[in-house]
CSV table of C-alpha atoms in Angstrom, one decimal:
chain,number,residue,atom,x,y,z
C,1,UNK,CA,-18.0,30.8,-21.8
C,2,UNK,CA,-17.8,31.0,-18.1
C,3,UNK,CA,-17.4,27.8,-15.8
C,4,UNK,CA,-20.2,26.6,-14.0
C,5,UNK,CA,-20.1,25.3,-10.2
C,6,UNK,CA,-20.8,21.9,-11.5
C,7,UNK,CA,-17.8,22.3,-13.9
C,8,UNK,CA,-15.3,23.5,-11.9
C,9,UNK,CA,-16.3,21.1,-9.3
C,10,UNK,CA,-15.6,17.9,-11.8
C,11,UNK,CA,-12.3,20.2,-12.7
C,12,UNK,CA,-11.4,20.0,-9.0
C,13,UNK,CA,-12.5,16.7,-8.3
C,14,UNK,CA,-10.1,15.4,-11.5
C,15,UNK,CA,-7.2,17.1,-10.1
C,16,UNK,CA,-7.4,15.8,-6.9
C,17,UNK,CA,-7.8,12.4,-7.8
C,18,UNK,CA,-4.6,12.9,-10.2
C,19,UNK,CA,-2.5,14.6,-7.8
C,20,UNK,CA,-4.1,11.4,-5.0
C,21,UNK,CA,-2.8,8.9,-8.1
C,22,UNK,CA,0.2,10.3,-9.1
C,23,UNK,CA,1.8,11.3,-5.4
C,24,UNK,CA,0.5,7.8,-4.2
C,25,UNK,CA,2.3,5.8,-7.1
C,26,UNK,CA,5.9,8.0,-6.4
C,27,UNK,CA,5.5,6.7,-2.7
C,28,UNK,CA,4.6,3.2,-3.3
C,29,UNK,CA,7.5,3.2,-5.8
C,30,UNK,CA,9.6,4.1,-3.3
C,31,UNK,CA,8.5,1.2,-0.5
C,32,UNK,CA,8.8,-1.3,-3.3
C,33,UNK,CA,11.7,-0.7,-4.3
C,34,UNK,CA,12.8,-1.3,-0.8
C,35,UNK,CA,10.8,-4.4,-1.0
C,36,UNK,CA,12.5,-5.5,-4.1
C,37,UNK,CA,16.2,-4.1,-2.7
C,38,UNK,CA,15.6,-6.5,0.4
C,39,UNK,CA,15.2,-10.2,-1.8
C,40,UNK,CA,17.5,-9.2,-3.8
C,41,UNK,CA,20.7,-7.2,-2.4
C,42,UNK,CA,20.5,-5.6,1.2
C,43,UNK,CA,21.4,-10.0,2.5
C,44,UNK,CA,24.3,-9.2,0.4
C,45,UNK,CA,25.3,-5.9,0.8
C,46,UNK,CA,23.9,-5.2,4.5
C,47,UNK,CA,24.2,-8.4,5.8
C,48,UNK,CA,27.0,-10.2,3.9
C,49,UNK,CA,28.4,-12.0,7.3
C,50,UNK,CA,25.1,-14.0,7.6
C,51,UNK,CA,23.9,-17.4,6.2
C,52,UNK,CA,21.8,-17.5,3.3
C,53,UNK,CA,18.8,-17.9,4.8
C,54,UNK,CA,19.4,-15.3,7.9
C,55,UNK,CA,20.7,-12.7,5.6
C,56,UNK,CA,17.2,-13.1,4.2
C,57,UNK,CA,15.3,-12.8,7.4
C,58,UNK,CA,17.7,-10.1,8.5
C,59,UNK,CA,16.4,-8.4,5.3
C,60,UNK,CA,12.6,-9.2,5.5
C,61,UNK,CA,13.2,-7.9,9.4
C,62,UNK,CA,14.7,-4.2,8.3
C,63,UNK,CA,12.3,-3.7,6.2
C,64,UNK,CA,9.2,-4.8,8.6
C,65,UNK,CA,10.6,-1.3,10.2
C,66,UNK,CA,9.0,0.7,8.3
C,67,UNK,CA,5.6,-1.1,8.6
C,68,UNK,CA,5.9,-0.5,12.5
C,69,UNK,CA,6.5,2.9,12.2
C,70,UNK,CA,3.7,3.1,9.9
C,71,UNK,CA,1.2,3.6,12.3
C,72,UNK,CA,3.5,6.6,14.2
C,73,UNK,CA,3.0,7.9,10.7
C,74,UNK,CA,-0.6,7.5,10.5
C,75,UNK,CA,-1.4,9.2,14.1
C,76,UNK,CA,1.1,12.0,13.8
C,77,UNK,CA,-0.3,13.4,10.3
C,78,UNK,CA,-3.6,12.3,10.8
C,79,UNK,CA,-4.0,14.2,13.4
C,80,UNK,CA,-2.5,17.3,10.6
C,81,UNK,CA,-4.9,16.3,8.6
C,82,UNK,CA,-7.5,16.2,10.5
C,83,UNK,CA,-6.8,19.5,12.1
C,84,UNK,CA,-4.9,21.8,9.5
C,85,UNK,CA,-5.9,20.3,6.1
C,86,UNK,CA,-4.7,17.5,3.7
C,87,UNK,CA,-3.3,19.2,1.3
C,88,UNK,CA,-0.4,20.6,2.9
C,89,UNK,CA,0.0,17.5,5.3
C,90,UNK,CA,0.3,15.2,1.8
C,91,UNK,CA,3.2,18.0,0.3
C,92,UNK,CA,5.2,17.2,4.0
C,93,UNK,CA,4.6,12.9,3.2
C,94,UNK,CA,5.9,13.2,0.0
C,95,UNK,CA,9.4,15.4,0.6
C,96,UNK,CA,9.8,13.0,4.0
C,97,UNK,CA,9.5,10.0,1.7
C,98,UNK,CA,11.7,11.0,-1.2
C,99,UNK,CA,14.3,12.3,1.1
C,100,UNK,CA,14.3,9.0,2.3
C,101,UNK,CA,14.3,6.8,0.0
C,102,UNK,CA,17.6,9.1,-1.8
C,103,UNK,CA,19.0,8.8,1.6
C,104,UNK,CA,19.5,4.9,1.4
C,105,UNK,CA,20.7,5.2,-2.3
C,106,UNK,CA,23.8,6.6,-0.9
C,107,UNK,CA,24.1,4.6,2.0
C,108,UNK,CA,27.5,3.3,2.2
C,109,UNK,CA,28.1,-0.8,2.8
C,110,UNK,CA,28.4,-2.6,5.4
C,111,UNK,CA,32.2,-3.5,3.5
C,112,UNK,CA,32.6,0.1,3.8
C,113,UNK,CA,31.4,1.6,7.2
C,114,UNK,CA,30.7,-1.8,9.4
C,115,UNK,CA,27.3,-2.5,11.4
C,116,UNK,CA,26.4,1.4,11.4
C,117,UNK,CA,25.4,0.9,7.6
C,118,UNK,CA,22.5,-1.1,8.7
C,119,UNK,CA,21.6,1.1,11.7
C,120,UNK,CA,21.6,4.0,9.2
C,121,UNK,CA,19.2,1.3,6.7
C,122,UNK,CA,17.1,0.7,9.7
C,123,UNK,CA,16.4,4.5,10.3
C,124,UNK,CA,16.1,5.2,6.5
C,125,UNK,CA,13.4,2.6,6.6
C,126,UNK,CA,11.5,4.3,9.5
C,127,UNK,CA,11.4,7.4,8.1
C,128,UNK,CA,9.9,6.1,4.8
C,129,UNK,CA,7.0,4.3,7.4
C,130,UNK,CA,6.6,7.3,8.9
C,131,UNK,CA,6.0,9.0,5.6
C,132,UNK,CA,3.8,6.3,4.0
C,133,UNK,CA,2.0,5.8,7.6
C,134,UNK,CA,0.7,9.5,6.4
C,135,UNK,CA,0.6,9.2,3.0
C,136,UNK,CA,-2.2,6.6,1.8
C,137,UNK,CA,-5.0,7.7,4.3
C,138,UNK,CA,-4.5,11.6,2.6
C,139,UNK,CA,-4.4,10.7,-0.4
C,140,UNK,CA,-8.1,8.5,-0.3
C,141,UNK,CA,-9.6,11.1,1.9
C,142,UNK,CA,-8.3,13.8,-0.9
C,143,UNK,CA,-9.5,12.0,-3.7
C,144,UNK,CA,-12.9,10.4,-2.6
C,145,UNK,CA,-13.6,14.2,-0.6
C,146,UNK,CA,-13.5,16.0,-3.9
C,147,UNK,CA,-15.3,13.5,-5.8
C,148,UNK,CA,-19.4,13.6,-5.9
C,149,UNK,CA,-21.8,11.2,-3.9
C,150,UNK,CA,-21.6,8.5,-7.1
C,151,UNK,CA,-17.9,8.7,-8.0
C,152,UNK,CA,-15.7,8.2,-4.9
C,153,UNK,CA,-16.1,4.7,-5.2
C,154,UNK,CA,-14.0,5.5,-8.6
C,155,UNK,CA,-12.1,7.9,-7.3
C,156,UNK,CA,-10.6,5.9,-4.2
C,157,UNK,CA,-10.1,3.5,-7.0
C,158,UNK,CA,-7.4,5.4,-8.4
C,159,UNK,CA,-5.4,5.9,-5.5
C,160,UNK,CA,-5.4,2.4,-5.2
C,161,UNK,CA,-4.1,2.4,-9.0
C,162,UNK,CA,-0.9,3.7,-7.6
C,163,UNK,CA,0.0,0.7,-5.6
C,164,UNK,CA,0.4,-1.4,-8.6
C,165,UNK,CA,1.7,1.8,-10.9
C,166,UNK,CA,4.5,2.2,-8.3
C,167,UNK,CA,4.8,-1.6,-8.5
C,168,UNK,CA,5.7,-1.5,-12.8
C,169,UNK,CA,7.7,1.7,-11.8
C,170,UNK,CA,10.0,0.1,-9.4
C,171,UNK,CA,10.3,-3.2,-11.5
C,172,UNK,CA,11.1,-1.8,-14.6
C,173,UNK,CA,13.9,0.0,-12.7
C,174,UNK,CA,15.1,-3.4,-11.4
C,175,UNK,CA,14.9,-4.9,-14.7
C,176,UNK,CA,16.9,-2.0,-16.3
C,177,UNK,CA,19.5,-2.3,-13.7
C,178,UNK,CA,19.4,-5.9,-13.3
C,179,UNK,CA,21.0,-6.6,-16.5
C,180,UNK,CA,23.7,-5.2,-15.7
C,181,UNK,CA,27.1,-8.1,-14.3
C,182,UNK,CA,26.3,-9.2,-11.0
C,183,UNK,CA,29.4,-6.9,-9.5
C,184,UNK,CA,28.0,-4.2,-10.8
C,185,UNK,CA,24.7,-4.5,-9.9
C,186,UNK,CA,25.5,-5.3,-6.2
C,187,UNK,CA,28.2,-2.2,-6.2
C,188,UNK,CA,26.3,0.7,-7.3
C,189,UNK,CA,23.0,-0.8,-9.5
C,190,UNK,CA,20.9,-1.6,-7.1
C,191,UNK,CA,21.4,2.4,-6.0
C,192,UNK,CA,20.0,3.9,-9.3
C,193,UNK,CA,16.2,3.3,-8.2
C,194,UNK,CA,16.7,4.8,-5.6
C,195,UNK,CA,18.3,8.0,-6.5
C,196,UNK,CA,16.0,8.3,-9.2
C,197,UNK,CA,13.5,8.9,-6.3
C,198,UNK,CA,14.2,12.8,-6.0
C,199,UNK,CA,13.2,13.2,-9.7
C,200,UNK,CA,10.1,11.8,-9.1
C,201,UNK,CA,9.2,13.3,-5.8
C,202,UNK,CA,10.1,16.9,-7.5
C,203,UNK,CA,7.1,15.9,-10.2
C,204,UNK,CA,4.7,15.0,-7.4
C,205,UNK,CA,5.6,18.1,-5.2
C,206,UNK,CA,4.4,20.3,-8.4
C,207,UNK,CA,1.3,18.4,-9.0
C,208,UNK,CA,0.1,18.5,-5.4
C,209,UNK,CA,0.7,21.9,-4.4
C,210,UNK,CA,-2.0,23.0,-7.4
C,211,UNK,CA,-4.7,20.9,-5.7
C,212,UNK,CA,-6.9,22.5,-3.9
C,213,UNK,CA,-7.9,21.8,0.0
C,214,UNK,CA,-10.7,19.1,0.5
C,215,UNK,CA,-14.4,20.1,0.0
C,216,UNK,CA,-15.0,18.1,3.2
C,217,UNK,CA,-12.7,19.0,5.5
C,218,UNK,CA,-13.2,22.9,4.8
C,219,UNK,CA,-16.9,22.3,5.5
C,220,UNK,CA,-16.5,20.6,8.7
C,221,UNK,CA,-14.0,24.2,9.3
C,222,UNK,CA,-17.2,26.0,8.8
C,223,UNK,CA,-19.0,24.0,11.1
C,224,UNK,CA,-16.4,24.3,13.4
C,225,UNK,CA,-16.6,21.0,13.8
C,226,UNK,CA,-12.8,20.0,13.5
C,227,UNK,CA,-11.8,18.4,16.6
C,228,UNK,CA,-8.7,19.2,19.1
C,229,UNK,CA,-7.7,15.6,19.6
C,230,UNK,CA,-8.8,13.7,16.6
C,231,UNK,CA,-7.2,10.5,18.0
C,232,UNK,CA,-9.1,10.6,21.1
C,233,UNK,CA,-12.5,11.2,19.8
C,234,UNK,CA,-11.9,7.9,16.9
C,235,UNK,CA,-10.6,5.9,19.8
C,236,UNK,CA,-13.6,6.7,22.2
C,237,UNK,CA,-16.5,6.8,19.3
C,238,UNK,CA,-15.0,4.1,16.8
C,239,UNK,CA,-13.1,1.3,18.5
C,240,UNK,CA,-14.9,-1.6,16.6
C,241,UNK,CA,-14.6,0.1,13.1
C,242,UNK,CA,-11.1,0.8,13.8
C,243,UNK,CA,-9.9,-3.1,14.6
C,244,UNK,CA,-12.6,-4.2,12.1
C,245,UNK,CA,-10.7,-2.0,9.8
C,246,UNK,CA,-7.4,-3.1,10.5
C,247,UNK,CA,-8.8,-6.7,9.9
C,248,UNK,CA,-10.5,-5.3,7.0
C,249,UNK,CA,-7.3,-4.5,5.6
C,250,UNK,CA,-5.2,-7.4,5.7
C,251,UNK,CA,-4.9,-8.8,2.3
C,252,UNK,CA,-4.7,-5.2,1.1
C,253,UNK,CA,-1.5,-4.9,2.9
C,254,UNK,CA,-0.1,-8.4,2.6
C,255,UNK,CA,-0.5,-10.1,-0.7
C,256,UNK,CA,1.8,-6.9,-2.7
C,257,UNK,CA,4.3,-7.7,0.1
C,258,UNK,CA,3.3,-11.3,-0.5
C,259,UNK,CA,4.0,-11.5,-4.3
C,260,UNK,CA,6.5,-8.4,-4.8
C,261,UNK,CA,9.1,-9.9,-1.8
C,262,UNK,CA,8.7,-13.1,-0.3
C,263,UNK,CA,8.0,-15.0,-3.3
C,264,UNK,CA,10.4,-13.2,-5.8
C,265,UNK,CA,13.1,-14.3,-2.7
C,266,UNK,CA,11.5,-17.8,-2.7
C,267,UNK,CA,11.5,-18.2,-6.4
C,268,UNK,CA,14.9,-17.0,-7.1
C,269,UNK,CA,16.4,-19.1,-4.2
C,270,UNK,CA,15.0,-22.0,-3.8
C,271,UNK,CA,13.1,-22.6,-6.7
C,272,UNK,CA,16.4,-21.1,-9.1
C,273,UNK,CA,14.4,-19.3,-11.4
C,274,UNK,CA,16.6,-16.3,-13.0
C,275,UNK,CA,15.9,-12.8,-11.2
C,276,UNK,CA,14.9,-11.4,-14.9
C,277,UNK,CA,12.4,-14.1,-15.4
C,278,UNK,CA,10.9,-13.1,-12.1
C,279,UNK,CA,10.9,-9.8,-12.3
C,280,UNK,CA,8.9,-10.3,-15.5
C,281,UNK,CA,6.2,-12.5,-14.1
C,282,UNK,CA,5.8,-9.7,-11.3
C,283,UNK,CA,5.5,-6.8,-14.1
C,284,UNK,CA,2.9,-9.1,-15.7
C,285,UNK,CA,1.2,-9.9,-12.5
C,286,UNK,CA,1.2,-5.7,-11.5
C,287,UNK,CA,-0.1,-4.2,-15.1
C,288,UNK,CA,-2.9,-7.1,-14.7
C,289,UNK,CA,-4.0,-5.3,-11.5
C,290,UNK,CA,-3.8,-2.2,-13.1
C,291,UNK,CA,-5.9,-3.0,-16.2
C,292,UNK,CA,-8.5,-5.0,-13.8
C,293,UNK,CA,-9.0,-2.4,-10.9
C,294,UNK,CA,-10.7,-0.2,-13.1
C,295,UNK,CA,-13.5,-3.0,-13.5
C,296,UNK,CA,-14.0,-3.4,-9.9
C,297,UNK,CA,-14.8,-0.3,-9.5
C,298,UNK,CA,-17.4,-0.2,-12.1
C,299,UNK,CA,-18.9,-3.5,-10.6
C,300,UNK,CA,-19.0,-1.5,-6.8
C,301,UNK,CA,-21.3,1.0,-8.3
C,302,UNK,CA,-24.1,-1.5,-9.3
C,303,UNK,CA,-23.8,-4.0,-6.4
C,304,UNK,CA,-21.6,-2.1,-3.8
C,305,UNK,CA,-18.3,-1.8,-2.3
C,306,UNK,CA,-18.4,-4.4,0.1
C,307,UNK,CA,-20.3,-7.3,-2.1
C,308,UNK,CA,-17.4,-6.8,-5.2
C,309,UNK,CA,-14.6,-6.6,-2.3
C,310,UNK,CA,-16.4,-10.2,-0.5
C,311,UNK,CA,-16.9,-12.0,-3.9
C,312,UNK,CA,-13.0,-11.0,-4.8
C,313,UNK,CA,-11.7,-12.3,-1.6
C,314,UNK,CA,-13.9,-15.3,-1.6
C,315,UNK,CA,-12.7,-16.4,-5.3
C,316,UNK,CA,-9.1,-16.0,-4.0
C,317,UNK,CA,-9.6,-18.4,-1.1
C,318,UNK,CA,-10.8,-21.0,-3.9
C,319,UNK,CA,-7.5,-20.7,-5.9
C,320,UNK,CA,-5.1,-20.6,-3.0
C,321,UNK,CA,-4.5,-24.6,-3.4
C,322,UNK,CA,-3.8,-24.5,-7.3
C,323,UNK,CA,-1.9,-21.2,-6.8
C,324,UNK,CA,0.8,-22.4,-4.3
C,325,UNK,CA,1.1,-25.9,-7.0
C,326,UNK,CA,1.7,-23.6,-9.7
C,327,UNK,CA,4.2,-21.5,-8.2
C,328,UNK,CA,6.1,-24.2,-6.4
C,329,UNK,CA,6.7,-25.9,-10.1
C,330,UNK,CA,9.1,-23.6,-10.5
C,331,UNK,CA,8.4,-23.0,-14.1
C,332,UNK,CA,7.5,-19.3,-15.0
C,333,UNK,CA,4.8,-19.8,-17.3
C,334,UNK,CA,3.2,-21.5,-14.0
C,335,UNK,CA,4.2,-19.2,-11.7
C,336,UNK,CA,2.8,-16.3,-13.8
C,337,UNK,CA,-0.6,-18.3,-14.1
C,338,UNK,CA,-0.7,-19.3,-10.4
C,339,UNK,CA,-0.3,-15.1,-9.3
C,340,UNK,CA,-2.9,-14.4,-12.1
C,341,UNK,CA,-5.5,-16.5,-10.7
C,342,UNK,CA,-4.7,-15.1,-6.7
C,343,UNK,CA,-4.8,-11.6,-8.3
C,344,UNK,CA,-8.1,-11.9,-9.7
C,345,UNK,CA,-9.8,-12.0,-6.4
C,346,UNK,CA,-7.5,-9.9,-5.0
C,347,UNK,CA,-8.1,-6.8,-7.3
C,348,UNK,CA,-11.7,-7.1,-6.5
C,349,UNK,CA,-10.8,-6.2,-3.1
C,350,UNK,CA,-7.9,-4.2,-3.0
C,351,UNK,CA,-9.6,-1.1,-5.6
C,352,UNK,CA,-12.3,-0.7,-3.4
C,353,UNK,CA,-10.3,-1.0,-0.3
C,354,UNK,CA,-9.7,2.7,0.2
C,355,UNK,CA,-13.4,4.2,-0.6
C,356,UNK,CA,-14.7,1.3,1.7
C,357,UNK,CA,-12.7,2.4,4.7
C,358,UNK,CA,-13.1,6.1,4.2
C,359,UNK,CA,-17.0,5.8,4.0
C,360,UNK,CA,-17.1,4.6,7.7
C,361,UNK,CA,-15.7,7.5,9.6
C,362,UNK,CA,-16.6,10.7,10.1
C,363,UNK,CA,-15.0,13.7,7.9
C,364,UNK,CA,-13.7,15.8,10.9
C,365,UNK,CA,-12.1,12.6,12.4
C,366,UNK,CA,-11.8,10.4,9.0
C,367,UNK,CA,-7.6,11.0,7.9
C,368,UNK,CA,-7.0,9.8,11.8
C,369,UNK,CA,-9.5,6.9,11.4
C,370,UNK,CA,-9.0,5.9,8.3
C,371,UNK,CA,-4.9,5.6,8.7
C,372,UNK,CA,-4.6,4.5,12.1
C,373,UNK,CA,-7.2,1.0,11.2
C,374,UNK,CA,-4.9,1.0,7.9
C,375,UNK,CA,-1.4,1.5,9.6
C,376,UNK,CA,-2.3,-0.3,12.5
C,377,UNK,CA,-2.5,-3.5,10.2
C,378,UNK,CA,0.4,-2.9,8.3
C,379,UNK,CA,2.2,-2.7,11.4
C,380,UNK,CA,0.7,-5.9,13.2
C,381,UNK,CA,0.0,-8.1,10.3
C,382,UNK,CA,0.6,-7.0,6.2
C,383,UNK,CA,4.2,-5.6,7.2
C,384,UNK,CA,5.3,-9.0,8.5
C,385,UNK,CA,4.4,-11.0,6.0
C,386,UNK,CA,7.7,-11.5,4.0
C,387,UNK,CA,9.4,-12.7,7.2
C,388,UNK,CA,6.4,-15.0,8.6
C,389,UNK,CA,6.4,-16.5,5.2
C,390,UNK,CA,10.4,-17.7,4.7
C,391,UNK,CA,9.7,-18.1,8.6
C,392,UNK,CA,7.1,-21.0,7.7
C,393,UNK,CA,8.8,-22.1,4.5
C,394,UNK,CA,12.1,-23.2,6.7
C,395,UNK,CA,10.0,-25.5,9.2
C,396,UNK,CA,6.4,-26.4,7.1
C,397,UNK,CA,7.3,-26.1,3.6
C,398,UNK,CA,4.9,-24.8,0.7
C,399,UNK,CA,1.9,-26.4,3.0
C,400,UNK,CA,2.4,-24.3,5.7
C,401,UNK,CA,2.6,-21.3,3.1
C,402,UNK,CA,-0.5,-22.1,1.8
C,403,UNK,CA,-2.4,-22.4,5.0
C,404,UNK,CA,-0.6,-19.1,6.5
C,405,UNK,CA,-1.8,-17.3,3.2
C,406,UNK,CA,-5.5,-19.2,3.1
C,407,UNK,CA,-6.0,-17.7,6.8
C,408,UNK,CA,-4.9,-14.3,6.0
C,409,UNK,CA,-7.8,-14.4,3.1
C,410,UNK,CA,-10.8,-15.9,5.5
C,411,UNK,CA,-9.6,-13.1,8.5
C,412,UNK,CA,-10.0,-10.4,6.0
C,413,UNK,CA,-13.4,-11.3,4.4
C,414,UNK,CA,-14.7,-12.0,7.7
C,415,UNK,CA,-13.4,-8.7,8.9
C,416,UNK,CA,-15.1,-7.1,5.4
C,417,UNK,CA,-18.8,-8.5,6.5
C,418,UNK,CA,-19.0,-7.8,10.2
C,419,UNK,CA,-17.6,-3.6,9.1
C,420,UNK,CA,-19.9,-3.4,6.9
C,421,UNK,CA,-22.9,-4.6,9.1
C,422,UNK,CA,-21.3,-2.4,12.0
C,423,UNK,CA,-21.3,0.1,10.2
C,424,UNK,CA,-24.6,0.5,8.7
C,425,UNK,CA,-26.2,-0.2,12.3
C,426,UNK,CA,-24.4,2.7,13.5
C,427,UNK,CA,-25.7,4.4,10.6
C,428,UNK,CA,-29.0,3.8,10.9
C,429,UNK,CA,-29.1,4.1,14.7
C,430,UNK,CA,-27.5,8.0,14.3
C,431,UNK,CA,-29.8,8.6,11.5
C,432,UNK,CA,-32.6,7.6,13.6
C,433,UNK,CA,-31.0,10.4,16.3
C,434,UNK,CA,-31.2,12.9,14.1
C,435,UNK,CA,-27.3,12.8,13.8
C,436,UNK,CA,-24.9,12.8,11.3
C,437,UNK,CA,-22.5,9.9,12.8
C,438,UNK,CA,-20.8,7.2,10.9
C,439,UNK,CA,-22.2,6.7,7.3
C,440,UNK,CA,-21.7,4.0,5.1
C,441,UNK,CA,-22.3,3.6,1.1
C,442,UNK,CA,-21.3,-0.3,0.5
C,443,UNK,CA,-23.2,-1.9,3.2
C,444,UNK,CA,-23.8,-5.7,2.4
């Protein structure tokens, strides 16, 4: 019997929101691993001249890198995106990604080569920015573009599934090669996650290169609406949504960086719990996002995006207190329950995260928007997490922690609101124009 438009529509739709999911989880496997790499080995093997706690910061500092060239990443293939399609920009993120991340699991150490194996760690770490700077907006705007009017609340969902999928990935690696002697590990373990990368990426490459182009995009083609400078025209039309957005995006950005590096560095430092244990509580703490984020989504579709993604982030400013008492126990069972009642909230937000932001801009301008407000903050804020936090450990202790983490919470929900209200006016003020302009579909 022959397919139907409807049919092959929800055929499309599915692959692209697979091939958003899957290619999203490879990169995010690949920036955690990073993440984990730098709390764990790179003071060591990168750094081994340092102090204890420099070595750390010097770590937390290479790989804030790749956060700044995040937003380089954002503008150069949004502006691909935006003007040649997002399926072909998303095949370039992945390869630039995976090359990479190989790249630094054959790095040689600074024992071996001197300070030019950190230079080359530094520029390995950039490229990966650049690539992930690309990545995420894509992969929303090819997900939730595909998908119809009532699903791309769902569908941005599961691109957002990838950040914690790429978070189990890279920690079972760890916890693989983490059992291995300490020599070991610290001479050639700690590569294997890394190398690993080009089998994954080849998977990815395959999947993506079967999707097709985005239903959006292609009708703003026909329209011959697809602008020359799409930086330009989000810049001179969208100022407010963009540094709404980036303030929107905060705790999206920081509290993985938050959990997966600074506190498995805290925890097995200073607190001496074993780097298995650890690694367990974070598994624990990422399949829980996994299993939840499914549920937030289903929750946005009866009360909106923007109330589920408020109520999450308000519940996680009430638990900041008991969290950070938990954690500093230093007993596991704690610290697993103190990250479970913080991720709670947090899921709330983050699933919706992506469909929120891509709802506000326009289609022929939206990969630009979207990633530059999203870069921007990882850049400026999310990235530099890790190192703010040992940064206020060293001279305020688990107080000025908790404060530094409560603040990053209240900025973004305040930042959620006022977009959403901004937003919708411009809505409703185009609407009453007669023109398309900015739309919104989770206003508050």
């Amino acid at each position: 019997m022959p397919s139907t438009p409807t049919s092959a529509s929800a055929r499309s739709s599915r692959r692209s929101t697979t091939a958003a999911f899957v290619g999203t989880a490879i990169e995010w496997y690949d920036f955690y691993i990073f993440g984990t790499a730098a709390a764990l080995v790179f003071s060591k093997v990168f750094y081994p001249g340092a102090a204890p706690g420099a070595g750390i910061l010097a770590s937390f500092a290479t790989m804030w890198v790749g956060f700044l060239a995040r937003p380089l990443g954002g503008i150069v293939f949004g502006h691909m995106g935006d003007r040649v399609g997002r399926k072909n920009t998303l095949v370039i993120t992945l390869f630039l990604m995976g090359a990479a991340t190989f790249g630094i699991g054959l790095l040689p150490t600074y024992g071996q080569i001197g300070v030019a194996a950190p230079v080359l760690l530094v520029l390995l770490r950039a490229l990966q920015g650049l690539a992930v700077g690309g990545e995420w907006g894509g992969a929303v705007l090819m997900a939730t573009e595909n998908a119809s009017e009532g699903k791309k609340g769902s569908a941005g969902m599961w691109v957002q599934q990838g950040s914690p999928a790429g978070s189990i990935l890279a920690t079972l690696m760890f916890l693989l090669v983490g059992t291995l002697p300490d020599h070991a590990f610290l001479s050639w373990g700690w590569r294997v996650p890394f190398l690993l990368s080009a089998l994954l990426v080849a998977v990815g490459l395959i999947i993506r290169m079967k999707v097709e182009e985005s239903a959006d995009f292609e009708a703003a083609k026909e329209k011959d609406a697809v602008v020359r400078l799409p930086l330009l025209e989000v810049l001179r039309n969208a100022p407010g949504i963009v540094a709404l957005g980036m303030g929107a995006s905060i705790m999206g950005i920081a509290a993985a960086y938050f959990n997966n590096t600074f506190v498995l560095s805290w925890t097995t430092t200073e607190l001496n719990v074993d780097r298995q244990t650890m690694l367990d509580v974070l598994l624990v703490i990422a399949v829980l996002q996994f299993l939840l984020q499914p549920l937030a989504a289903k929750l946005s579709e009866r009360f909106g995006a923007a109330r589920v993604m408020a109520g999450g982030l308000l519940l996680s400013v009430l638990v900041v207190v008991p969290m950070f008492l938990l954690i500093s126990t230093g007993r596991p069972l704690l610290i697993t329950l103190g990250l479970i009642l913080s991720t709670l909230g947090t899921v709330l937000y983050y699933a919706m995260l992506s469909s929120f932001l891509a709802s506000v801009f326009p289609a022929n301008v939206r990969y630009t928007g979207v990633s530059l407000a999203y870069q921007l903050c990882s850049s400026l804020i999310g990235g530099a997490t890790p190192l703010i936090a040992q940064t206020v450990l060293i001279n305020a202790g688990v107080t000025g922690i908790g404060i530094f983490y409560g603040v990053m919470l209240v900025l973004t929900l305040v930042c959620v609101i006022a977009l959403a209200r901004l937003a919708a006016k411009r809505q409703a003020a185009a609407e009453a124009a007669g023109g398309s302009g900015l739309r919104i579909t989770a206003a508050l």
